[in-house]
Coordinates of C-alpha atoms in Angstrom, one line a residue:
Chain V
M520 CA 27.1 -15.4 9.9
H521 CA 26.5 -17.1 13.2
V522 CA 24.0 -17.4 16.0
A523 CA 25.4 -15.7 19.1
H524 CA 22.5 -16.5 21.4
L525 CA 19.5 -18.8 21.2
S526 CA 16.6 -18.5 23.6
L527 CA 13.5 -20.8 23.6
A528 CA 10.3 -20.7 25.6
D529 CA 7.7 -23.5 25.5
F530 CA 9.4 -24.9 22.5
R531 CA 9.3 -28.7 22.3
S532 CA 10.6 -30.1 25.6
Y533 CA 11.9 -26.7 26.8
A534 CA 9.9 -24.6 29.2
S535 CA 12.7 -22.1 28.9
V536 CA 16.3 -22.3 28.0
E537 CA 19.1 -19.8 27.2
V538 CA 22.1 -21.0 25.1
P539 CA 25.0 -18.6 24.4
L540 CA 26.9 -19.7 21.3
D541 CA 30.3 -18.9 19.8
P542 CA 31.5 -19.0 16.2
G543 CA 33.3 -22.2 15.3
V544 CA 32.2 -25.7 16.4
T545 CA 29.7 -26.4 19.1
A546 CA 28.6 -29.9 19.9
F547 CA 25.5 -30.8 21.9
V548 CA 26.0 -34.2 23.5
G549 CA 23.5 -36.3 25.4
P550 CA 21.4 -39.4 25.4
N551 CA 18.4 -39.7 23.0
G552 CA 15.2 -38.0 23.9
Q553 CA 16.9 -35.3 26.0
G554 CA 16.3 -32.3 23.6
K555 CA 19.5 -32.0 21.5
T556 CA 17.7 -32.0 18.2
N557 CA 15.1 -29.6 19.5
L558 CA 17.9 -26.9 19.9
V559 CA 19.1 -27.2 16.3
E560 CA 15.5 -27.6 15.0
A561 CA 14.8 -24.1 16.6
V562 CA 17.8 -22.7 14.7
G563 CA 16.5 -24.2 11.5
Y564 CA 13.0 -22.8 12.2
L565 CA 14.4 -19.3 12.4
A566 CA 16.1 -19.7 9.0
T567 CA 13.3 -21.5 7.1
L568 CA 10.1 -21.0 9.1
G569 CA 9.7 -24.7 9.0
S570 CA 10.9 -27.8 10.9
H571 CA 13.0 -30.5 9.3
R572 CA 11.1 -33.1 11.4
V573 CA 7.4 -32.3 11.2
A574 CA 5.2 -30.7 8.5
N575 CA 3.0 -28.7 10.9
D576 CA 3.7 -26.5 13.9
A577 CA 1.6 -28.2 16.6
P578 CA 4.4 -30.6 17.9
L579 CA 6.7 -27.6 18.3
V580 CA 4.8 -26.2 21.2
R581 CA 5.4 -27.7 24.6
L582 CA 2.6 -29.8 25.9
G583 CA 0.1 -27.6 27.7
A584 CA 1.4 -24.3 26.4
E585 CA -0.5 -22.2 23.8
R586 CA 2.4 -20.9 21.8
A587 CA 6.2 -21.2 21.5
Y588 CA 8.9 -18.6 21.3
V589 CA 12.2 -18.8 19.5
R590 CA 14.7 -15.9 19.7
G591 CA 18.1 -15.8 18.1
S592 CA 20.8 -13.1 18.0
I593 CA 22.2 -13.4 14.6
V594 CA 25.6 -11.8 13.9
R595 CA 26.4 -11.0 10.3
E596 CA 29.4 -9.0 9.2
G597 CA 29.8 -7.7 12.8
R598 CA 26.2 -6.6 13.1
T599 CA 23.8 -8.2 15.5
T600 CA 20.1 -8.6 14.7
L601 CA 17.6 -10.1 17.1
A602 CA 15.1 -12.2 15.4
E603 CA 12.0 -13.4 17.3
L604 CA 9.3 -15.8 16.3
E605 CA 6.0 -16.5 18.1
I606 CA 4.7 -19.9 16.9
N607 CA 0.9 -20.2 17.1
P608 CA -0.2 -23.5 15.7
G609 CA -3.3 -23.2 13.6
K610 CA -3.0 -19.4 13.6
A611 CA -0.7 -16.9 12.0
N612 CA 2.8 -16.8 13.5
R613 CA 4.2 -13.5 14.5
A614 CA 7.8 -12.2 14.0
R615 CA 9.8 -9.3 15.4
I616 CA 13.1 -8.0 14.2
N617 CA 15.1 -6.0 16.8
R618 CA 12.0 -5.9 18.9
S619 CA 9.8 -4.3 16.2
P620 CA 7.0 -6.3 14.8
V621 CA 7.2 -7.0 11.1
P622 CA 4.0 -7.4 8.9
R623 CA 4.7 -10.9 7.8
P624 CA 6.8 -13.7 9.5
R625 CA 8.5 -14.3 6.1
D626 CA 10.1 -10.9 6.5
I627 CA 12.7 -12.6 8.8
L628 CA 13.7 -15.0 6.0
G629 CA 17.2 -14.3 4.8
L630 CA 18.4 -12.9 8.2
L631 CA 19.7 -16.4 9.1
R632 CA 20.6 -19.1 6.6
T633 CA 21.4 -22.7 7.6
V634 CA 22.3 -25.9 5.8
L635 CA 21.1 -28.9 7.8
F636 CA 22.4 -32.4 7.6
A637 CA 20.2 -35.0 9.2
P638 CA 19.6 -38.8 9.1
E639 CA 16.5 -38.0 7.1
D640 CA 18.7 -36.8 4.2
L641 CA 19.1 -40.4 2.9
A642 CA 15.6 -40.0 1.6
L643 CA 16.8 -37.3 -0.8
V644 CA 18.4 -40.2 -2.7
K645 CA 16.3 -43.2 -1.9
G646 CA 12.9 -41.5 -1.2
D647 CA 10.0 -40.2 -3.3
P648 CA 10.2 -37.3 -5.7
G649 CA 8.5 -35.1 -3.1
E650 CA 11.7 -35.2 -1.0
R651 CA 13.8 -33.9 -3.9
R652 CA 11.2 -31.2 -4.8
R653 CA 11.2 -30.0 -1.2
F654 CA 15.0 -29.9 -1.2
L655 CA 15.0 -27.7 -4.3
D656 CA 12.2 -25.5 -3.1
E657 CA 13.7 -24.9 0.3
L658 CA 17.0 -24.0 -1.3
L659 CA 15.2 -21.6 -3.7
T660 CA 13.6 -19.9 -0.7
A661 CA 16.9 -19.6 1.1
R662 CA 18.5 -17.9 -1.9
A663 CA 15.5 -15.7 -2.7
P664 CA 12.8 -15.3 0.0
R665 CA 10.5 -14.0 -2.7
M666 CA 10.2 -17.6 -3.9
L667 CA 8.2 -18.5 -0.9
G668 CA 5.4 -16.3 -2.3
V669 CA 5.7 -18.0 -5.7
R670 CA 5.4 -21.5 -4.1
Q671 CA 2.4 -20.4 -2.1
D672 CA 0.7 -19.0 -5.1
Y673 CA 1.3 -22.1 -7.1
E674 CA 0.0 -24.3 -4.3
R675 CA -3.2 -22.2 -4.0
V676 CA -3.9 -22.4 -7.7
L677 CA -3.4 -26.1 -7.6
K678 CA -5.8 -26.5 -4.7
Q679 CA -8.5 -24.5 -6.4
R680 CA -8.0 -26.4 -9.7
N681 CA -8.0 -29.8 -8.0
A682 CA -11.2 -28.9 -6.1
L683 CA -12.9 -28.0 -9.4
L684 CA -11.7 -31.2 -11.1
R685 CA -12.7 -33.3 -8.2
S686 CA -16.2 -32.0 -8.0
A687 CA -16.5 -32.4 -11.8
A688 CA -15.3 -36.0 -11.6
M689 CA -17.7 -36.8 -8.7
A690 CA -20.6 -35.4 -10.7
R691 CA -19.7 -37.4 -13.7
R692 CA -19.5 -40.6 -11.7
A693 CA -22.8 -39.9 -10.1
G694 CA -24.2 -39.8 -13.6
G695 CA -25.9 -36.5 -12.9
R696 CA -25.5 -33.4 -15.0
G697 CA -21.8 -32.6 -15.2
A698 CA -20.7 -29.9 -12.8
S699 CA -19.6 -26.8 -14.5
L700 CA -16.1 -26.8 -15.9
S701 CA -16.6 -23.4 -17.5
T702 CA -13.9 -21.9 -15.2
L703 CA -11.3 -24.6 -15.9
D704 CA -9.7 -22.5 -18.7
V705 CA -9.1 -19.7 -16.2
W706 CA -7.4 -22.0 -13.6
D707 CA -5.3 -23.5 -16.5
S708 CA -3.8 -20.1 -17.3
H709 CA -3.2 -19.2 -13.7
L710 CA -1.6 -22.6 -13.1
A711 CA 0.7 -22.2 -16.2
V712 CA 1.8 -18.7 -15.1
A713 CA 2.7 -19.7 -11.5
G714 CA 4.0 -23.2 -12.6
A715 CA 6.3 -21.7 -15.2
E716 CA 7.9 -19.4 -12.7
L717 CA 8.5 -22.2 -10.2
T718 CA 9.8 -24.6 -12.9
A719 CA 12.2 -22.0 -14.4
A720 CA 13.6 -21.2 -11.0
R721 CA 14.1 -25.0 -10.2
L722 CA 15.8 -25.6 -13.6
E723 CA 18.2 -22.7 -13.0
L724 CA 19.0 -24.0 -9.5
T725 CA 19.6 -27.6 -10.8
G726 CA 22.0 -26.2 -13.3
A727 CA 23.9 -24.2 -10.6
L728 CA 24.0 -27.2 -8.3
Q729 CA 25.3 -29.7 -10.9
P730 CA 29.1 -28.8 -10.8
L731 CA 29.0 -28.3 -7.0
V732 CA 27.4 -31.7 -6.3
D733 CA 29.9 -33.4 -8.6
K734 CA 32.8 -31.8 -6.8
A735 CA 31.4 -32.5 -3.3
Y736 CA 30.7 -36.1 -4.2
D737 CA 34.3 -36.5 -5.3
E738 CA 35.5 -35.0 -2.0
V739 CA 33.3 -37.2 0.2
S740 CA 33.8 -40.5 -1.6
S741 CA 37.2 -39.9 -3.4
G742 CA 36.0 -41.0 -6.9
G743 CA 33.1 -43.1 -8.1
G744 CA 31.3 -40.4 -9.9
P745 CA 30.5 -38.5 -12.0
T746 CA 27.2 -37.4 -10.7
V747 CA 24.5 -35.9 -13.0
L748 CA 21.4 -34.1 -11.9
E749 CA 18.6 -34.2 -14.5
Y750 CA 15.4 -32.2 -14.0
R751 CA 12.5 -34.4 -15.0
A752 CA 9.4 -32.4 -15.8
S753 CA 5.9 -34.0 -15.8
I754 CA 5.1 -32.3 -19.1
G755 CA 7.3 -34.6 -21.2
D756 CA 10.6 -36.2 -21.5
E757 CA 12.3 -33.7 -23.8
P758 CA 14.6 -31.3 -22.0
L759 CA 12.8 -28.1 -20.9
P760 CA 13.6 -24.8 -22.4
A761 CA 15.3 -22.4 -19.9
D762 CA 13.0 -19.5 -20.8
R763 CA 10.0 -18.9 -18.6
R764 CA 7.7 -18.0 -21.4
L765 CA 8.6 -21.1 -23.4
I766 CA 7.9 -23.3 -20.3
H767 CA 4.6 -21.5 -19.9
D768 CA 3.6 -22.5 -23.5
A769 CA 4.8 -26.1 -23.0
L770 CA 2.8 -26.3 -19.7
M771 CA -0.3 -25.0 -21.5
A772 CA 0.1 -27.5 -24.3
A773 CA 0.5 -30.4 -21.7
I774 CA -2.5 -29.3 -19.7
E775 CA -4.6 -29.4 -22.9
R776 CA -3.3 -32.9 -23.8
Q777 CA -4.0 -34.2 -20.3
R778 CA -7.5 -32.6 -20.0
P779 CA -9.5 -35.8 -20.6
S780 CA -7.6 -37.9 -18.1
E781 CA -7.6 -35.0 -15.6
I782 CA -11.4 -34.8 -15.8
E783 CA -11.6 -38.5 -15.5
R784 CA -9.4 -38.7 -12.4
G785 CA -10.3 -35.4 -10.8
V786 CA -6.7 -34.2 -10.2
T787 CA -4.1 -32.0 -11.8
L788 CA -1.6 -34.3 -13.6
V789 CA 1.0 -31.8 -15.0
G790 CA 3.0 -29.1 -13.3
P791 CA 6.0 -28.7 -11.0
H792 CA 4.2 -30.5 -8.2
R793 CA 4.8 -33.7 -10.2
D794 CA 8.3 -33.1 -11.3
D795 CA 11.4 -34.8 -10.1
V796 CA 15.2 -34.6 -10.2
L797 CA 16.9 -37.7 -11.4
L798 CA 20.1 -38.2 -9.5
K799 CA 22.5 -40.2 -11.6
L800 CA 25.7 -41.8 -10.6
G801 CA 27.7 -42.6 -13.7
A802 CA 25.2 -43.8 -16.2
L803 CA 22.6 -45.2 -13.7
P804 CA 20.1 -43.6 -11.4
A805 CA 21.3 -43.6 -7.8
K806 CA 17.9 -44.6 -6.6
G807 CA 17.7 -48.4 -6.9
Y808 CA 21.4 -48.8 -8.1
A809 CA 23.6 -47.0 -5.6
S810 CA 24.9 -48.8 -2.5
H811 CA 24.0 -47.6 1.0
G812 CA 27.4 -45.9 1.3
E813 CA 27.1 -44.3 -2.1
S814 CA 23.6 -43.0 -1.4
W815 CA 24.9 -41.4 1.8
S816 CA 27.8 -39.8 -0.2
Y817 CA 25.2 -38.4 -2.6
A818 CA 23.0 -37.0 0.1
L819 CA 26.0 -35.4 1.8
A820 CA 27.1 -34.0 -1.6
L821 CA 23.7 -32.4 -2.1
R822 CA 23.9 -30.6 1.2
L823 CA 27.5 -29.6 0.8
A824 CA 26.6 -28.2 -2.7
S825 CA 23.8 -26.1 -1.1
Y826 CA 26.3 -24.8 1.4
E827 CA 28.7 -23.8 -1.4
L828 CA 26.0 -22.2 -3.4
L829 CA 24.7 -20.1 -0.5
R830 CA 28.2 -19.2 0.4
A831 CA 28.8 -18.0 -3.1
D832 CA 25.7 -15.8 -2.9
G833 CA 27.2 -14.0 0.1
G834 CA 26.7 -14.6 3.8
E835 CA 28.1 -17.9 5.0
P836 CA 25.3 -20.1 6.2
V837 CA 25.4 -21.8 9.6
L838 CA 26.1 -25.6 9.3
V839 CA 23.9 -27.9 11.4
L840 CA 24.8 -31.6 11.7
D841 CA 22.0 -33.3 13.5
D842 CA 22.9 -36.9 14.6
V843 CA 24.5 -37.5 11.3
F844 CA 27.9 -38.9 12.2
A845 CA 26.5 -42.0 13.8
E846 CA 25.0 -42.9 10.4
L847 CA 28.2 -42.8 8.5
D848 CA 31.2 -45.2 8.2
A849 CA 34.5 -44.0 9.6
R850 CA 35.9 -42.7 6.2
R851 CA 32.9 -40.6 5.3
R852 CA 32.7 -39.3 8.8
E853 CA 36.2 -38.1 8.7
R854 CA 35.8 -36.6 5.2
L855 CA 32.6 -34.7 6.1
A856 CA 34.2 -33.5 9.4
E857 CA 37.2 -32.1 7.4
L858 CA 34.9 -30.4 4.9
V859 CA 32.6 -28.6 7.4
A860 CA 35.3 -27.8 10.1
P861 CA 36.3 -24.5 8.5
G862 CA 32.7 -23.2 8.5
E863 CA 32.0 -20.0 10.4
Q864 CA 29.6 -21.8 12.8
V865 CA 29.0 -25.5 13.0
L866 CA 26.4 -26.9 15.3
V867 CA 26.6 -30.7 15.9
T868 CA 24.4 -33.0 17.9
A869 CA 25.5 -36.5 19.0
A870 CA 24.3 -39.1 21.4
V871 CA 27.8 -39.9 22.7
A872 CA 31.0 -37.8 22.6
E873 CA 32.9 -40.4 20.6
D874 CA 30.5 -39.9 17.6
V875 CA 31.9 -36.3 17.1
P876 CA 35.1 -36.5 15.0
A877 CA 38.3 -35.2 16.6
V878 CA 38.6 -32.5 13.9
L879 CA 35.4 -30.9 15.2
A880 CA 36.9 -29.9 18.6
G881 CA 35.2 -26.8 20.1
A882 CA 32.6 -26.0 22.6
R883 CA 30.7 -28.8 24.2
Y884 CA 27.3 -28.8 25.9
A885 CA 25.8 -31.6 27.8
V886 CA 22.1 -31.9 27.2
S887 CA 20.0 -34.0 29.6
A888 CA 16.4 -33.7 30.8
G889 CA 15.9 -30.2 29.2
E890 CA 19.1 -28.8 30.9
V891 CA 21.8 -27.5 28.6
R892 CA 25.1 -27.2 30.4
R893 CA 28.5 -26.1 29.0
T894 CA 31.2 -28.7 29.7
V895 CA 34.2 -27.6 27.5
Chain T
M641 CA -19.2 -20.4 31.8
Y642 CA -21.8 -17.9 32.8
E643 CA -25.4 -18.5 33.6
G644 CA -28.3 -18.7 31.1
A645 CA -28.9 -15.5 29.2
V646 CA -25.4 -14.0 29.6
Q647 CA -23.7 -17.1 28.2
D648 CA -26.3 -17.2 25.3
L649 CA -25.4 -13.6 24.5
I650 CA -21.7 -14.3 24.6
D651 CA -22.2 -17.3 22.3
E652 CA -24.2 -15.3 19.8
L653 CA -21.7 -12.5 19.7
G654 CA -18.9 -14.9 19.3
R655 CA -20.4 -16.1 16.1
L656 CA -19.9 -12.7 14.5
P657 CA -17.0 -12.2 12.2
G658 CA -13.9 -10.8 13.9
V659 CA -15.3 -11.3 17.4
G660 CA -13.3 -13.8 19.5
P661 CA -14.5 -15.2 22.9
K662 CA -12.7 -12.4 24.9
S663 CA -14.3 -9.7 22.8
A664 CA -17.7 -11.4 22.9
Q665 CA -17.4 -11.4 26.7
R666 CA -16.4 -7.7 26.9
I667 CA -19.3 -6.7 24.6
A668 CA -21.8 -8.7 26.6
F669 CA -20.8 -7.1 29.9
H670 CA -20.8 -3.7 28.2
L671 CA -24.4 -4.3 27.1
L672 CA -25.4 -5.5 30.6
A673 CA -24.1 -2.3 32.1
A674 CA -25.5 0.0 29.3
D675 CA -28.6 2.1 29.5
P676 CA -31.7 0.1 28.5
A677 CA -32.7 2.7 25.9
D678 CA -29.3 2.3 24.2
V679 CA -29.7 -1.4 24.0
R680 CA -33.3 -1.0 22.7
R681 CA -31.9 1.2 19.9
L682 CA -29.4 -1.5 19.0
V683 CA -32.1 -4.2 19.0
N684 CA -34.3 -2.1 16.7
A685 CA -31.4 -1.5 14.3
L686 CA -30.7 -5.2 14.1
V687 CA -34.4 -6.0 13.5
E688 CA -34.8 -3.3 10.9
V689 CA -31.8 -4.3 8.9
K690 CA -33.3 -7.7 8.4
D691 CA -36.8 -6.4 7.7
K692 CA -36.1 -3.4 5.5
V693 CA -32.9 -4.0 3.6
R694 CA -33.1 -5.8 0.3
F695 CA -30.8 -6.3 -2.6
C696 CA -31.1 -4.1 -5.7
T697 CA -32.8 -6.0 -8.5
V698 CA -30.4 -4.4 -11.0
C699 CA -26.9 -4.4 -9.5
G700 CA -27.2 -6.5 -6.3
N701 CA -26.1 -3.8 -4.0
V702 CA -27.9 -3.4 -0.6
A703 CA -31.0 -1.2 -1.1
E704 CA -34.1 -0.1 0.9
A705 CA -36.3 -0.3 -2.2
D706 CA -36.5 -2.4 -5.4
Q707 CA -33.4 -0.6 -6.7
C708 CA -30.5 1.0 -4.9
R709 CA -29.8 4.8 -4.8
I710 CA -27.0 4.5 -7.4
C711 CA -29.1 2.6 -9.9
L712 CA -32.0 5.2 -9.5
D713 CA -29.7 8.2 -9.8
P714 CA -30.2 9.7 -13.3
R715 CA -26.8 11.5 -13.1
R716 CA -24.8 8.3 -13.1
D717 CA -23.3 7.3 -16.4
P718 CA -25.2 4.2 -17.6
S719 CA -22.4 3.3 -20.1
V720 CA -19.8 2.2 -17.5
I721 CA -20.2 -0.6 -15.1
C722 CA -17.8 -1.3 -12.2
V723 CA -17.9 -5.0 -11.1
V724 CA -17.1 -5.7 -7.5
E725 CA -17.3 -8.7 -5.2
E726 CA -19.3 -7.3 -2.2
S727 CA -21.5 -4.3 -1.3
K728 CA -18.8 -3.0 0.9
D729 CA -16.6 -2.7 -2.1
V730 CA -19.2 -0.3 -3.6
V731 CA -18.8 1.9 -0.5
A732 CA -15.0 1.8 -0.9
V733 CA -15.1 2.9 -4.6
E734 CA -17.8 5.5 -3.8
K735 CA -15.5 7.2 -1.3
T736 CA -13.0 8.0 -4.1
R737 CA -15.7 10.1 -5.8
E738 CA -13.8 9.3 -9.0
F739 CA -16.3 6.9 -10.5
R740 CA -19.5 8.2 -12.0
G741 CA -20.8 5.0 -13.6
R742 CA -22.9 2.2 -12.1
Y743 CA -22.0 -1.0 -10.2
H744 CA -22.6 -4.7 -10.4
V745 CA -22.1 -6.7 -7.2
L746 CA -21.2 -10.3 -7.8
G747 CA -21.7 -11.6 -4.3
G748 CA -18.3 -13.2 -4.0
A749 CA -15.5 -14.6 -6.2
I750 CA -15.0 -17.9 -8.0
S751 CA -13.5 -20.4 -5.6
P752 CA -13.9 -24.2 -6.2
I753 CA -12.6 -25.0 -2.7
E754 CA -15.6 -23.2 -1.2
G755 CA -17.8 -24.6 -3.9
V756 CA -18.4 -21.2 -5.5
G757 CA -18.7 -21.4 -9.3
P758 CA -19.9 -18.8 -11.8
D759 CA -23.5 -20.0 -11.4
D760 CA -23.4 -19.0 -7.7
L761 CA -22.5 -15.4 -8.5
R762 CA -24.6 -12.8 -10.2
I763 CA -22.9 -13.3 -13.5
R764 CA -26.0 -14.1 -15.5
E765 CA -27.6 -10.9 -14.3
L766 CA -24.5 -9.0 -15.5
M767 CA -24.7 -10.6 -18.9
T768 CA -28.4 -9.5 -19.2
R769 CA -27.4 -5.9 -18.3
L770 CA -24.7 -6.0 -21.0
A771 CA -27.0 -7.4 -23.7
D772 CA -28.7 -4.2 -24.8
G773 CA -25.5 -2.5 -25.9
E774 CA -25.8 0.6 -23.8
V775 CA -22.8 -0.3 -21.7
T776 CA -19.5 0.3 -23.4
E777 CA -16.9 -0.2 -20.6
L778 CA -16.7 -2.8 -17.9
I779 CA -14.2 -2.1 -15.1
L780 CA -13.3 -5.3 -13.2
A781 CA -12.6 -4.3 -9.5
T782 CA -12.5 -7.7 -7.9
D783 CA -10.0 -8.3 -5.1
P784 CA -6.3 -8.5 -6.1
N785 CA -6.0 -12.1 -4.8
L786 CA -6.0 -15.4 -6.7
E787 CA -9.8 -15.9 -6.6
G788 CA -10.4 -12.2 -7.5
E789 CA -8.0 -12.4 -10.4
A790 CA -9.5 -15.7 -11.6
T791 CA -13.0 -14.1 -11.5
A792 CA -11.7 -11.1 -13.5
T793 CA -10.1 -13.4 -16.1
Y794 CA -13.3 -15.4 -16.4
L795 CA -15.4 -12.3 -16.9
A796 CA -13.0 -10.8 -19.4
R797 CA -13.1 -13.9 -21.5
L798 CA -16.9 -14.1 -21.3
C799 CA -17.2 -10.5 -22.4
K800 CA -14.6 -10.6 -25.2
P801 CA -17.1 -11.5 -28.0
M802 CA -19.3 -8.5 -27.0
G803 CA -16.8 -5.9 -28.2
L804 CA -16.8 -4.1 -24.9
K805 CA -13.9 -2.2 -23.4
V806 CA -12.9 -4.4 -20.4
T807 CA -10.4 -2.9 -17.9
R808 CA -8.9 -4.2 -14.7
L809 CA -8.0 -2.0 -11.8
A810 CA -4.2 -1.4 -11.5
S811 CA -2.2 -3.0 -8.7
G812 CA 0.7 -1.2 -7.3
L813 CA 2.2 0.9 -4.6
P814 CA 0.2 2.6 -1.9
V815 CA 0.1 6.4 -2.2
G816 CA 2.1 8.2 0.4
G817 CA 4.1 5.0 1.3
D818 CA 7.7 4.2 1.1
L819 CA 9.1 2.1 -1.7
E820 CA 11.3 0.1 0.7
Y821 CA 8.3 -1.1 2.7
A822 CA 6.4 -2.6 -0.2
D823 CA 6.5 -6.4 -0.4
E824 CA 8.1 -8.0 -3.4
V825 CA 4.9 -9.1 -5.1
T826 CA 3.3 -5.7 -5.0
L827 CA 6.5 -4.1 -6.2
G828 CA 6.8 -6.7 -9.0
R829 CA 3.3 -5.9 -10.1
A830 CA 4.0 -2.2 -10.0
F831 CA 7.0 -2.7 -12.3
E832 CA 4.8 -4.7 -14.7
G833 CA 2.2 -2.0 -14.7
R834 CA 4.6 1.0 -15.0
R835 CA 3.6 3.7 -17.5
L836 CA 5.1 6.5 -19.6
L837 CA 5.3 9.8 -17.8
D838 CA 3.8 12.6 -19.9
V839 CA 6.0 15.7 -19.6

């Protein structure tokens, strides 16, 4: 698939901009702070309903405007679909497909799929477990939009359960009569049901990624592996069963074990919101042991593996490389460029033209002061 | 900003659920232009609703006397109770004309985020009604969202030792709709709750 036209209104620094796009490579070149990343961020937003730079929508709307619009013509197997999003910070976003409103914005998920490489990706290897959970969850949603609902259900149960535990803990500390925990059992069972579904999906995904990450790491760094992904569940060190019902039972048992400390601390201590994926390089964990270059290779391998996985599901995703070449040494830069060059559509941003490897010749746009002008 | 009374009215209207600043302004100017008799009627209706309407001492539904019309009606089956969150849910179920039992209005759903626990709902009153053994079936008709489901689960567990028949309303596809327009969660639920066709 590819984006044939991108149109923004009141999005980030753009009051209004129209960008026609072709399949193949397109590079946006311009000094920092001129709005290159804003363009690819908008493409990513159409695909994921989220930004890779910020957690909430307010910064996406141009200063002084009330809402932002992102429109993209998406071509897939010769058919063009127009996807439109109205971003209302603090309120519900609205979406239209081919000019007809759809009931929920998430109905547009799946029309466009992207794999985005960004300088922030290094945090997948070096950062907190939350980064790796987000990586898995976003890929889950890209593969099956239904998973967005599963994630939201789980987060809602977690919030309710934490609110209950917190008020109980506060009442205990105040020494007054303990706040009622009579509904805790109910939240336990809802947490286990939603948690088991999310955990099972992440386990399956980790298994599917494993061989692809290993292959991609080898291609990027020519040796140095093998890489091993190990899903680490908060409910215990033993490997999790693959079956959703067994995970549910294991979660219930762990919740029961943790109950005294949960009531003490007023927070939910077990469940997929505290899981992690251990990224191993050889026998050692990459975090803390891998060099800077190796960490970059690992991060690139994770993104390349997502690309392969989405491609195998059908519908080749759009590749977005946001300011990533400047971060890499010459060899990794060339390798990555060779690997992504055959993609159906590759969108690249760079501060200077020399940062774009020669293999990625194609259309060029100069971006400065909110103007996007085609140069090649 | 408008002057004095007009702005006061817009502010008050704007506090109503579902009324934004624009709608509040439109309603305010409609009232300004309306016939004084019409406005008087509206004022009386507002005053009366606060003066006259009470909550049924048995089921918690809105009533004009000690008990509501449904609880006073001898033709209603006293052995079945349908548990709902709000009075407006009673009206919704009544419209079906399918249900001939009585109701119990909880006054909300369990939601720790909003500080609503079982003690804040009319659950103790429900237990009292169930104690004498006249009721044989409890239908849980709380909303099909997380809080409604949690409330239903809580009540089902509470009532289990009583030997009652406890049922939950089915979730599934809207009648007269198209399968392709159903969202995945609803469709998934409908699959879970599928039943044998008797032919």
